[in-house]
Every structure is written in structure tokens, then in C-alpha cells.
PDB file of C-alpha atoms and ligand atoms in Angstrom:
ATOM      1  CA  UNK A   1     205.030  88.496  89.656  1.00 90.00           C
ATOM      2  CA  UNK A   2     202.180  90.982  89.941  1.00 96.00           C
ATOM      3  CA  UNK A   3     198.704  89.519  89.610  1.00 96.00           C
ATOM      4  CA  UNK A   4     195.956  91.287  87.717  1.00 95.00           C
ATOM      5  CA  UNK A   5     193.349  89.709  89.987  1.00 96.00           C
ATOM      6  CA  UNK A   6     194.987  91.532  92.913  1.00 97.00           C
ATOM      7  CA  UNK A   7     195.171  94.914  91.161  1.00 98.00           C
ATOM      8  CA  UNK A   8     194.647  97.712  93.678  1.00 98.00           C
ATOM      9  CA  UNK A   9     191.466  99.738  93.081  1.00 98.00           C
ATOM     10  CA  UNK A  10     193.446 102.965  93.532  1.00 98.00           C
ATOM     11  CA  UNK A  11     195.223 102.455  90.164  1.00 98.00           C
ATOM     12  CA  UNK A  12     193.868 104.443  87.233  1.00 98.00           C
ATOM     13  CA  UNK A  13     192.621 102.232  84.435  1.00 97.00           C
ATOM     14  CA  UNK A  14     195.115 101.182  81.792  1.00 98.00           C
ATOM     15  CA  UNK A  15     198.175  99.046  81.224  1.00 98.00           C
ATOM     16  CA  UNK A  16     200.407  99.554  84.302  1.00 98.00           C
ATOM     17  CA  UNK A  17     199.149  98.695  87.769  1.00 98.00           C
ATOM     18  CA  UNK A  18     200.316  97.889  91.308  1.00 98.00           C
ATOM     19  CA  UNK A  19     198.869  94.889  93.107  1.00 98.00           C
ATOM     20  CA  UNK A  20     198.030  94.195  96.754  1.00 98.00           C
ATOM     21  CA  UNK A  21     201.515  92.850  97.560  1.00 98.00           C
ATOM     22  CA  UNK A  22     203.048  96.388  97.567  1.00 98.00           C
ATOM     23  CA  UNK A  23     205.022  97.016 100.775  1.00 97.00           C
ATOM     24  CA  UNK A  24     205.122 100.817 100.326  1.00 96.00           C
ATOM     25  CA  UNK A  25     208.891 101.039 100.021  1.00 95.00           C
ATOM     26  CA  UNK A  26     208.874 104.154  97.810  1.00 93.00           C
ATOM     27  CA  UNK A  27     211.233 102.794  95.111  1.00 96.00           C
ATOM     28  CA  UNK A  28     208.766 103.120  92.219  1.00 98.00           C
ATOM     29  CA  UNK A  29     207.817 106.654  93.260  1.00 96.00           C
ATOM     30  CA  UNK A  30     211.449 107.688  93.219  1.00 94.00           C
ATOM     31  CA  UNK A  31     212.194 106.037  89.876  1.00 97.00           C
ATOM     32  CA  UNK A  32     209.013 107.061  88.032  1.00 98.00           C
ATOM     33  CA  UNK A  33     207.231 109.777  90.028  1.00 96.00           C
ATOM     34  CA  UNK A  34     205.218 110.775  86.958  1.00 97.00           C
ATOM     35  CA  UNK A  35     203.518 107.337  87.012  1.00 98.00           C
ATOM     36  CA  UNK A  36     203.411 106.128  90.635  1.00 98.00           C
ATOM     37  CA  UNK A  37     202.123 107.862  93.754  1.00 97.00           C
ATOM     38  CA  UNK A  38     201.583 107.132  97.400  1.00 95.00           C
ATOM     39  CA  UNK A  39     197.837 106.864  97.991  1.00 96.00           C
ATOM     40  CA  UNK A  40     198.370 106.193 101.704  1.00 94.00           C
ATOM     41  CA  UNK A  41     200.139 103.062 102.880  1.00 95.00           C
ATOM     42  CA  UNK A  42     200.772 101.689  99.372  1.00 97.00           C
ATOM     43  CA  UNK A  43     201.628 102.823  95.858  1.00 98.00           C
ATOM     44  CA  UNK A  44     199.439 102.932  92.793  1.00 98.00           C
ATOM     45  CA  UNK A  45     199.509 104.221  89.226  1.00 98.00           C
ATOM     46  CA  UNK A  46     197.938 107.667  89.046  1.00 98.00           C
ATOM     47  CA  UNK A  47     198.884 108.384  85.441  1.00 98.00           C
ATOM     48  CA  UNK A  48     199.709 105.869  82.703  1.00 98.00           C
ATOM     49  CA  UNK A  49     203.078 106.547  81.019  1.00 98.00           C
ATOM     50  CA  UNK A  50     202.285 108.398  77.780  1.00 96.00           C
ATOM     51  CA  UNK A  51     205.756 108.735  76.237  1.00 98.00           C
ATOM     52  CA  UNK A  52     208.513 106.180  75.505  1.00 97.00           C
ATOM     53  CA  UNK A  53     210.673 107.876  78.102  1.00 98.00           C
ATOM     54  CA  UNK A  54     208.048 107.603  80.822  1.00 98.00           C
ATOM     55  CA  UNK A  55     207.296 104.034  79.837  1.00 98.00           C
ATOM     56  CA  UNK A  56     210.970 103.143  80.238  1.00 98.00           C
ATOM     57  CA  UNK A  57     211.001 104.737  83.712  1.00 98.00           C
ATOM     58  CA  UNK A  58     207.829 102.819  84.657  1.00 98.00           C
ATOM     59  CA  UNK A  59     209.418  99.567  83.450  1.00 98.00           C
ATOM     60  CA  UNK A  60     212.566 100.392  85.432  1.00 98.00           C
ATOM     61  CA  UNK A  61     210.328 100.718  88.508  1.00 98.00           C
ATOM     62  CA  UNK A  62     208.768  97.363  87.593  1.00 98.00           C
ATOM     63  CA  UNK A  63     212.119  95.549  87.528  1.00 98.00           C
ATOM     64  CA  UNK A  64     213.421  97.421  90.602  1.00 98.00           C
ATOM     65  CA  UNK A  65     210.354  96.690  92.783  1.00 98.00           C
ATOM     66  CA  UNK A  66     211.441  94.395  95.651  1.00 97.00           C
ATOM     67  CA  UNK A  67     208.180  92.457  95.746  1.00 98.00           C
ATOM     68  CA  UNK A  68     207.323  92.279  92.013  1.00 97.00           C
ATOM     69  CA  UNK A  69     204.151  94.192  92.804  1.00 98.00           C
ATOM     70  CA  UNK A  70     204.067  96.146  89.535  1.00 98.00           C
ATOM     71  CA  UNK A  71     202.486  94.581  86.483  1.00 98.00           C
ATOM     72  CA  UNK A  72     201.243  95.390  82.993  1.00 98.00           C
ATOM     73  CA  UNK A  73     198.162  94.109  81.224  1.00 98.00           C
ATOM     74  CA  UNK A  74     199.995  93.859  77.898  1.00 97.00           C
ATOM     75  CA  UNK A  75     203.359  92.228  77.301  1.00 96.00           C
ATOM     76  CA  UNK A  76     206.442  94.475  77.322  1.00 97.00           C
ATOM     77  CA  UNK A  77     210.095  93.923  76.529  1.00 97.00           C
ATOM     78  CA  UNK A  78     211.721  94.767  79.866  1.00 97.00           C
ATOM     79  CA  UNK A  79     215.298  94.222  78.689  1.00 97.00           C
ATOM     80  CA  UNK A  80     215.985  97.973  78.109  1.00 98.00           C
ATOM     81  CA  UNK A  81     214.782  98.631  81.680  1.00 98.00           C
ATOM     82  CA  UNK A  82     216.995  95.860  83.048  1.00 98.00           C
ATOM     83  CA  UNK A  83     219.982  97.237  81.131  1.00 97.00           C
ATOM     84  CA  UNK A  84     219.286 100.745  82.452  1.00 97.00           C
ATOM     85  CA  UNK A  85     220.712  99.722  85.875  1.00 98.00           C
ATOM     86  CA  UNK A  86     223.030 100.833  87.332  1.00 98.00           C
ATOM     87  CA  UNK A  87     221.490 104.162  86.387  1.00 97.00           C
ATOM     88  CA  UNK A  88     223.625 107.310  86.386  1.00 97.00           C
ATOM     89  CA  UNK A  89     222.715 109.945  88.992  1.00 96.00           C
ATOM     90  CA  UNK A  90     225.576 112.416  88.527  1.00 96.00           C
ATOM     91  CA  UNK A  91     229.336 112.394  87.982  1.00 96.00           C
ATOM     92  CA  UNK A  92     230.341 108.747  88.505  1.00 96.00           C
ATOM     93  CA  UNK A  93     227.633 107.805  90.972  1.00 98.00           C
ATOM     94  CA  UNK A  94     224.951 105.292  89.968  1.00 98.00           C
ATOM     95  CA  UNK A  95     221.705 104.004  91.482  1.00 98.00           C
ATOM     96  CA  UNK A  96     221.685 100.183  91.399  1.00 98.00           C
ATOM     97  CA  UNK A  97     217.908  99.570  91.256  1.00 97.00           C
ATOM     98  CA  UNK A  98     216.955  95.909  91.862  1.00 98.00           C
ATOM     99  CA  UNK A  99     215.926  96.544  95.439  1.00 97.00           C
ATOM    100  CA  UNK A 100     215.487  93.650  97.870  1.00 97.00           C
ATOM    101  CA  UNK A 101     212.508  92.840 100.055  1.00 96.00           C
ATOM    102  CA  UNK A 102     214.896  91.893 102.885  1.00 95.00           C
ATOM    103  CA  UNK A 103     216.076  95.531 102.830  1.00 93.00           C
ATOM    104  CA  UNK A 104     212.509  96.833 102.494  1.00 94.00           C
ATOM    105  CA  UNK A 105     213.320  98.241  99.061  1.00 94.00           C
ATOM    106  CA  UNK A 106     216.290 100.304 100.260  1.00 95.00           C
ATOM    107  CA  UNK A 107     218.392 102.055  97.627  1.00 96.00           C
ATOM    108  CA  UNK A 108     221.975 101.087  96.916  1.00 98.00           C
ATOM    109  CA  UNK A 109     224.591 102.875  94.868  1.00 98.00           C
ATOM    110  CA  UNK A 110     227.747 102.264  92.882  1.00 98.00           C
ATOM    111  CA  UNK A 111     230.595 104.773  92.972  1.00 98.00           C
ATOM    112  CA  UNK A 112     232.632 104.248  89.844  1.00 97.00           C
ATOM    113  CA  UNK A 113     236.322 104.955  90.344  1.00 96.00           C
ATOM    114  CA  UNK A 114     239.334 103.980  88.288  1.00 94.00           C
ATOM    115  CA  UNK A 115     241.757 101.348  89.577  1.00 92.00           C
ATOM    116  CA  UNK A 116     244.242 104.115  90.355  1.00 92.00           C
ATOM    117  CA  UNK A 117     241.583 105.805  92.519  1.00 92.00           C
ATOM    118  CA  UNK A 118     241.020 102.554  94.428  1.00 93.00           C
ATOM    119  CA  UNK A 119     238.264 100.955  92.321  1.00 96.00           C
ATOM    120  CA  UNK A 120     234.479 100.890  92.514  1.00 98.00           C
ATOM    121  CA  UNK A 121     232.615 101.017  95.802  1.00 98.00           C
ATOM    122  CA  UNK A 122     229.160  99.565  96.425  1.00 98.00           C
ATOM    123  CA  UNK A 123     227.170 101.582  98.953  1.00 98.00           C
ATOM    124  CA  UNK A 124     224.629  99.321 100.681  1.00 98.00           C
ATOM    125  CA  UNK A 125     223.512  96.282  98.743  1.00 97.00           C
ATOM    126  CA  UNK A 126     220.888  95.481  96.127  1.00 97.00           C
ATOM    127  CA  UNK A 127     219.316  92.152  95.220  1.00 97.00           C
ATOM    128  CA  UNK A 128     221.842  89.690  93.826  1.00 97.00           C
ATOM    129  CA  UNK A 129     220.607  89.290  90.276  1.00 97.00           C
ATOM    130  CA  UNK A 130     222.561  88.183  87.188  1.00 97.00           C
ATOM    131  CA  UNK A 131     221.971  91.192  84.889  1.00 97.00           C
ATOM    132  CA  UNK A 132     223.098  93.636  87.577  1.00 97.00           C
ATOM    133  CA  UNK A 133     226.052  91.508  88.624  1.00 98.00           C
ATOM    134  CA  UNK A 134     227.111  91.320  84.974  1.00 97.00           C
ATOM    135  CA  UNK A 135     226.858  95.089  84.515  1.00 97.00           C
ATOM    136  CA  UNK A 136     228.885  95.710  87.663  1.00 98.00           C
ATOM    137  CA  UNK A 137     231.517  93.252  86.448  1.00 98.00           C
ATOM    138  CA  UNK A 138     231.655  95.072  83.097  1.00 97.00           C
ATOM    139  CA  UNK A 139     232.150  98.321  85.000  1.00 96.00           C
ATOM    140  CA  UNK A 140     235.243  96.869  86.701  1.00 96.00           C
ATOM    141  CA  UNK A 141     233.738  94.957  89.620  1.00 98.00           C
ATOM    142  CA  UNK A 142     233.752  96.141  93.223  1.00 98.00           C
ATOM    143  CA  UNK A 143     236.778  96.791  95.403  1.00 97.00           C
ATOM    144  CA  UNK A 144     234.846  97.511  98.603  1.00 97.00           C
ATOM    145  CA  UNK A 145     231.335  97.500 100.080  1.00 98.00           C
ATOM    146  CA  UNK A 146     230.163 100.166 102.531  1.00 98.00           C
ATOM    147  CA  UNK A 147     227.194  99.087 104.650  1.00 98.00           C
ATOM    148  CA  UNK A 148     225.469 102.034 106.310  1.00 98.00           C
ATOM    149  CA  UNK A 149     223.505  99.933 108.802  1.00 98.00           C
ATOM    150  CA  UNK A 150     221.950  96.537 109.399  1.00 97.00           C
ATOM    151  CA  UNK A 151     218.661  97.195 107.530  1.00 95.00           C
ATOM    152  CA  UNK A 152     220.111  97.890 104.081  1.00 95.00           C
ATOM    153  CA  UNK A 153     222.539  95.031 103.565  1.00 96.00           C
ATOM    154  CA  UNK A 154     220.353  92.758 101.342  1.00 95.00           C
ATOM    155  CA  UNK A 155     222.562  90.223  99.522  1.00 97.00           C
ATOM    156  CA  UNK A 156     225.856  91.633 100.854  1.00 98.00           C
ATOM    157  CA  UNK A 157     227.558  88.280 101.371  1.00 97.00           C
ATOM    158  CA  UNK A 158     226.896  87.215  97.763  1.00 98.00           C
ATOM    159  CA  UNK A 159     228.331  90.474  96.392  1.00 98.00           C
ATOM    160  CA  UNK A 160     231.338  90.210  98.702  1.00 98.00           C
ATOM    161  CA  UNK A 161     232.011  86.651  97.545  1.00 98.00           C
ATOM    162  CA  UNK A 162     231.413  87.341  93.849  1.00 98.00           C
ATOM    163  CA  UNK A 163     233.778  90.317  93.694  1.00 98.00           C
ATOM    164  CA  UNK A 164     236.149  89.405  96.549  1.00 98.00           C
ATOM    165  CA  UNK A 165     235.208  92.766  97.981  1.00 98.00           C
ATOM    166  CA  UNK A 166     235.767  93.504 101.681  1.00 98.00           C
ATOM    167  CA  UNK A 167     232.787  94.948 103.517  1.00 98.00           C
ATOM    168  CA  UNK A 168     232.874  97.714 106.088  1.00 98.00           C
ATOM    169  CA  UNK A 169     230.246  98.067 108.806  1.00 98.00           C
ATOM    170  CA  UNK A 170     229.958  99.194 112.425  1.00 98.00           C
ATOM    171  CA  UNK A 171     230.304  96.697 115.276  1.00 98.00           C
ATOM    172  CA  UNK A 172     227.146  98.023 116.932  1.00 98.00           C
ATOM    173  CA  UNK A 173     225.031  96.830 114.012  1.00 98.00           C
ATOM    174  CA  UNK A 174     226.221  93.233 114.278  1.00 96.00           C
ATOM    175  CA  UNK A 175     229.185  93.397 111.886  1.00 97.00           C
ATOM    176  CA  UNK A 176     231.070  90.564 113.558  1.00 96.00           C
ATOM    177  CA  UNK A 177     228.086  88.232 113.530  1.00 96.00           C
ATOM    178  CA  UNK A 178     227.699  88.920 109.791  1.00 97.00           C
ATOM    179  CA  UNK A 179     231.335  88.073 109.092  1.00 97.00           C
ATOM    180  CA  UNK A 180     232.201  91.607 107.967  1.00 98.00           C
ATOM    181  CA  UNK A 181     235.858  92.023 107.031  1.00 98.00           C
ATOM    182  CA  UNK A 182     236.396  95.554 108.336  1.00 97.00           C
ATOM    183  CA  UNK A 183     234.565  96.238 111.580  1.00 98.00           C
ATOM    184  CA  UNK A 184     234.269  99.868 112.670  1.00 98.00           C
ATOM    185  CA  UNK A 185     234.334 100.812 116.344  1.00 98.00           C
ATOM    186  CA  UNK A 186     233.717 104.131 118.065  1.00 97.00           C
ATOM    187  CA  UNK A 187     232.315 107.354 116.658  1.00 96.00           C
ATOM    188  CA  UNK A 188     235.326 109.096 115.134  1.00 97.00           C
ATOM    189  CA  UNK A 189     235.042 109.876 111.393  1.00 97.00           C
ATOM    190  CA  UNK A 190     237.833 108.423 109.262  1.00 97.00           C
ATOM    191  CA  UNK A 191     238.855 108.136 105.608  1.00 96.00           C
ATOM    192  CA  UNK A 192     238.721 104.691 104.028  1.00 92.00           C
ATOM    193  CA  UNK A 193     240.270 106.040 100.861  1.00 87.00           C
ATOM    194  CA  UNK A 194     240.899 109.334  99.165  1.00 85.00           C
ATOM    195  CA  UNK A 195     237.611 111.307  98.953  1.00 93.00           C
ATOM    196  CA  UNK A 196     235.704 108.670 100.969  1.00 97.00           C
ATOM    197  CA  UNK A 197     234.941 109.669 104.535  1.00 97.00           C
ATOM    198  CA  UNK A 198     233.048 107.384 106.914  1.00 98.00           C
ATOM    199  CA  UNK A 199     231.041 109.241 109.583  1.00 98.00           C
ATOM    200  CA  UNK A 200     229.392 107.194 112.349  1.00 98.00           C
ATOM    201  CA  UNK A 201     225.870 108.522 112.968  1.00 98.00           C
ATOM    202  CA  UNK A 202     224.264 106.462 115.743  1.00 98.00           C
ATOM    203  CA  UNK A 203     220.558 107.006 116.208  1.00 98.00           C
ATOM    204  CA  UNK A 204     218.432 105.214 113.623  1.00 98.00           C
ATOM    205  CA  UNK A 205     220.392 102.139 114.694  1.00 98.00           C
ATOM    206  CA  UNK A 206     223.242 101.939 117.207  1.00 98.00           C
ATOM    207  CA  UNK A 207     225.838 101.362 114.510  1.00 98.00           C
ATOM    208  CA  UNK A 208     224.526 103.583 111.737  1.00 98.00           C
ATOM    209  CA  UNK A 209     227.143 105.315 109.545  1.00 98.00           C
ATOM    210  CA  UNK A 210     227.032 107.635 106.522  1.00 98.00           C
ATOM    211  CA  UNK A 211     229.574 107.951 103.725  1.00 98.00           C
ATOM    212  CA  UNK A 212     230.728 111.278 102.312  1.00 98.00           C
ATOM    213  CA  UNK A 213     232.212 111.189  98.814  1.00 97.00           C
ATOM    214  CA  UNK A 214     234.146 114.149  97.393  1.00 96.00           C
ATOM    215  CA  UNK A 215     232.375 116.529  99.786  1.00 95.00           C
ATOM    216  CA  UNK A 216     229.419 116.312  97.418  1.00 97.00           C
ATOM    217  CA  UNK A 217     227.558 113.007  97.774  1.00 97.00           C
ATOM    218  CA  UNK A 218     226.368 112.015 101.241  1.00 97.00           C
ATOM    219  CA  UNK A 219     225.113 108.419 101.317  1.00 98.00           C
ATOM    220  CA  UNK A 220     222.791 108.666 104.271  1.00 97.00           C
ATOM    221  CA  UNK A 221     221.281 105.199 104.716  1.00 97.00           C
ATOM    222  CA  UNK A 222     218.256 105.813 106.944  1.00 97.00           C
ATOM    223  CA  UNK A 223     219.783 108.685 108.897  1.00 98.00           C
ATOM    224  CA  UNK A 224     218.638 111.554 106.732  1.00 95.00           C
ATOM    225  CA  UNK A 225     216.639 112.025 103.529  1.00 93.00           C
ATOM    226  CA  UNK A 226     215.603 114.625 100.979  1.00 89.00           C
ATOM    227  CA  UNK A 227     211.915 115.448 100.940  1.00 87.00           C
ATOM    228  CA  UNK A 228     210.971 116.303  97.338  1.00 80.00           C
ATOM    229  CA  UNK A 229     207.675 117.874  98.443  1.00 83.00           C
ATOM    230  CA  UNK A 230     208.985 120.272 101.084  1.00 92.00           C
ATOM    231  CA  UNK A 231     212.467 120.631  99.531  1.00 93.00           C
ATOM    232  CA  UNK A 232     214.280 120.106 102.787  1.00 93.00           C
ATOM    233  CA  UNK A 233     216.275 117.463 104.611  1.00 93.00           C
ATOM    234  CA  UNK A 234     214.216 115.262 106.916  1.00 95.00           C
ATOM    235  CA  UNK A 235     214.642 112.359 109.339  1.00 96.00           C
ATOM    236  CA  UNK A 236     212.064 109.833 110.440  1.00 94.00           C
ATOM    237  CA  UNK A 237     211.295 109.770 114.146  1.00 96.00           C
ATOM    238  CA  UNK A 238     208.678 107.035 113.738  1.00 95.00           C
ATOM    239  CA  UNK A 239     211.319 104.821 112.053  1.00 94.00           C
ATOM    240  CA  UNK A 240     214.079 105.430 114.599  1.00 97.00           C
ATOM    241  CA  UNK A 241     214.956 102.029 116.063  1.00 97.00           C
ATOM    242  CA  UNK A 242     217.644 103.056 118.579  1.00 98.00           C
ATOM    243  CA  UNK A 243     217.610 106.606 119.961  1.00 98.00           C
ATOM    244  CA  UNK A 244     216.130 109.842 118.640  1.00 98.00           C
ATOM    245  CA  UNK A 245     218.287 112.038 120.946  1.00 98.00           C
ATOM    246  CA  UNK A 246     221.375 110.253 119.591  1.00 98.00           C
ATOM    247  CA  UNK A 247     220.169 110.643 116.024  1.00 98.00           C
ATOM    248  CA  UNK A 248     219.667 114.358 116.660  1.00 97.00           C
ATOM    249  CA  UNK A 249     223.190 114.630 118.075  1.00 97.00           C
ATOM    250  CA  UNK A 250     224.561 112.771 115.041  1.00 97.00           C
ATOM    251  CA  UNK A 251     222.703 115.211 112.817  1.00 96.00           C
ATOM    252  CA  UNK A 252     224.473 118.113 114.513  1.00 95.00           C
ATOM    253  CA  UNK A 253     227.832 116.500 113.715  1.00 94.00           C
ATOM    254  CA  UNK A 254     227.012 116.687 110.015  1.00 95.00           C
ATOM    255  CA  UNK A 255     227.035 120.471 110.278  1.00 94.00           C
ATOM    256  CA  UNK A 256     230.830 120.160 110.154  1.00 93.00           C
ATOM    257  CA  UNK A 257     230.700 118.814 106.584  1.00 96.00           C
ATOM    258  CA  UNK A 258     229.726 120.046 103.172  1.00 95.00           C
ATOM    259  CA  UNK A 259     227.561 118.013 100.808  1.00 94.00           C
ATOM    260  CA  UNK A 260     224.967 118.573  98.148  1.00 91.00           C
TER     261      UNK A 260
HETATM  262  S1  SF4 B 301     208.460  99.615  94.393  1.00 71.96           S
HETATM  263 FE1  SF4 B 301     206.956  97.984  94.611  1.00 71.96          FE
HETATM  264  S2  SF4 B 301     206.789  97.611  96.815  1.00 71.96           S
HETATM  265 FE2  SF4 B 301     207.838  99.544  96.548  1.00 71.96          FE
HETATM  266  S3  SF4 B 301     206.210 101.089  96.692  1.00 71.96           S
HETATM  267 FE3  SF4 B 301     206.453 100.593  94.507  1.00 71.96          FE
HETATM  268  S4  SF4 B 301     205.011  98.956  94.076  1.00 71.96           S
HETATM  269 FE4  SF4 B 301     205.222  99.092  96.291  1.00 71.96          FE
END
């Protein structure tokens, strides 16, 4: 829980604030960019939410924060923000929120598919928390879990057990040690189901993979990201744990595919 006594001086005055425990994961800035900013190494509130819509987004950031670093001076009902997750991105793809500190606030997603299409797929894992688990169960549960790489797996074993969902992960990221049901080897892309293509992309880690859905959504883990400031795709050389030349080569392989 955020502590007012630890409120960062970079916050503007007012109700919402970030405290010193922020780990600079970026989740709040993605969820409520009109409220939170990066002031250099941590986040802070640069503009208090002035409309109900913006307040809801700020409260969604509060419940999604992996370290509970966001607080409010006055009491708020956070239940609408809790219920807002999984939050629709487009088509049948949802952002799960509820990021985990063990995954450094990494994003995870739910692809909603009918039973005839093979069922819902969880892409990387969020924090295991009752409201989210309940919402996922109401949406039909999970038939499979795709784990892009070792950093973003959070509470994967709890989700796998709760929904009897097999996980898929590459051997080079320790899949066997983690008890993963479907261990990927090699670098050849392959379909795990209709419209779901797994593409190994070693570089950030040795066993990194991305998932292409319907030639539209590319779930990139930590291989590749969209930069909202420069409006281009970027990768992070200073957060490359295995091999930058390999990551560059993996990037070239993506030229063979279409995604938005
Ligand atoms: S979500 Fe929390 S930990 Fe992440 S940048 Fe925002 S305040 Fe910091």
C-alpha cells in the first residue's frame, strides 16, 4: 500500500500520488498516460485526473501497479477499476492488468476465443488475484498459456493449476525446470492452433519467443516494443540479457510476417 509519508516530491499536489517504492515498470504510464509520467527513473503524477474517465484510468493504474506504489489522499471506491480488467484492447484481445513485481510489471494478455476456436489463451502471466481469476473464469477460463520468456511468467503455475491449462515455453529459458507442459526446441516457427503462430526470437533471452495472432497482433514479450513518442518499433539494447546480434537476427526474421 502506498504511503503518503513516502510521496515522491516530483508529484504535483493533489489527490493521486506515487511513492518512493516505484520500480519504474511503466505500467501506470501505459494505462493512464494523461496522469502519470516518467520523471527519470521513476513515475509520478504530473496532472491530477480531472474527469471521471481519467479518474477511472488512474485507479486502474493504481490496482495494476505491481508494487502498490500509487496512492490517493482521499478514499476511493476501486471496485470499478478492479472490474475493468481484463480490459479490451481490440477485437477479442484484452490487457490483464494486475502486473506482478516478480515480472517487473510486465504486461499480460488474454485472447478470447470460442471453444470451437480452441478456447482462450493467456499470453504471459499476471499476478494471481481473485477478482481477475474470477473474471477469466467467467470469460470461459484458459485453454493454454503462452510464455514468451523467463522474465514475464509471474504466477504461471497458479494459473496453470487453476484452469488446467498447459503452458508453452522454450527449453532455452528453463521450461523443463519450471515444469512446463509443452517445451519448445529449436528456432522454427510453428502453429499451436489456427491463427496462432509461435516464432522463436532468441536475443533478449536465449529462449525468447513471440506469438502472432491472426496476422494482426504480435505479442512481443521483451523482444520488440512500440515507442509512443517516436511512433516506431524499438528494442532495448541495454536490457538485452543474452545476445544483441542474435536479437537483431531475430528481428530480421519478423520481416517475413505481417502484423499491426
Ligand atoms: S505502475 Fe507502479 S511501479 Fe510501475 S511505474 Fe507506475 S508507480 Fe511505478
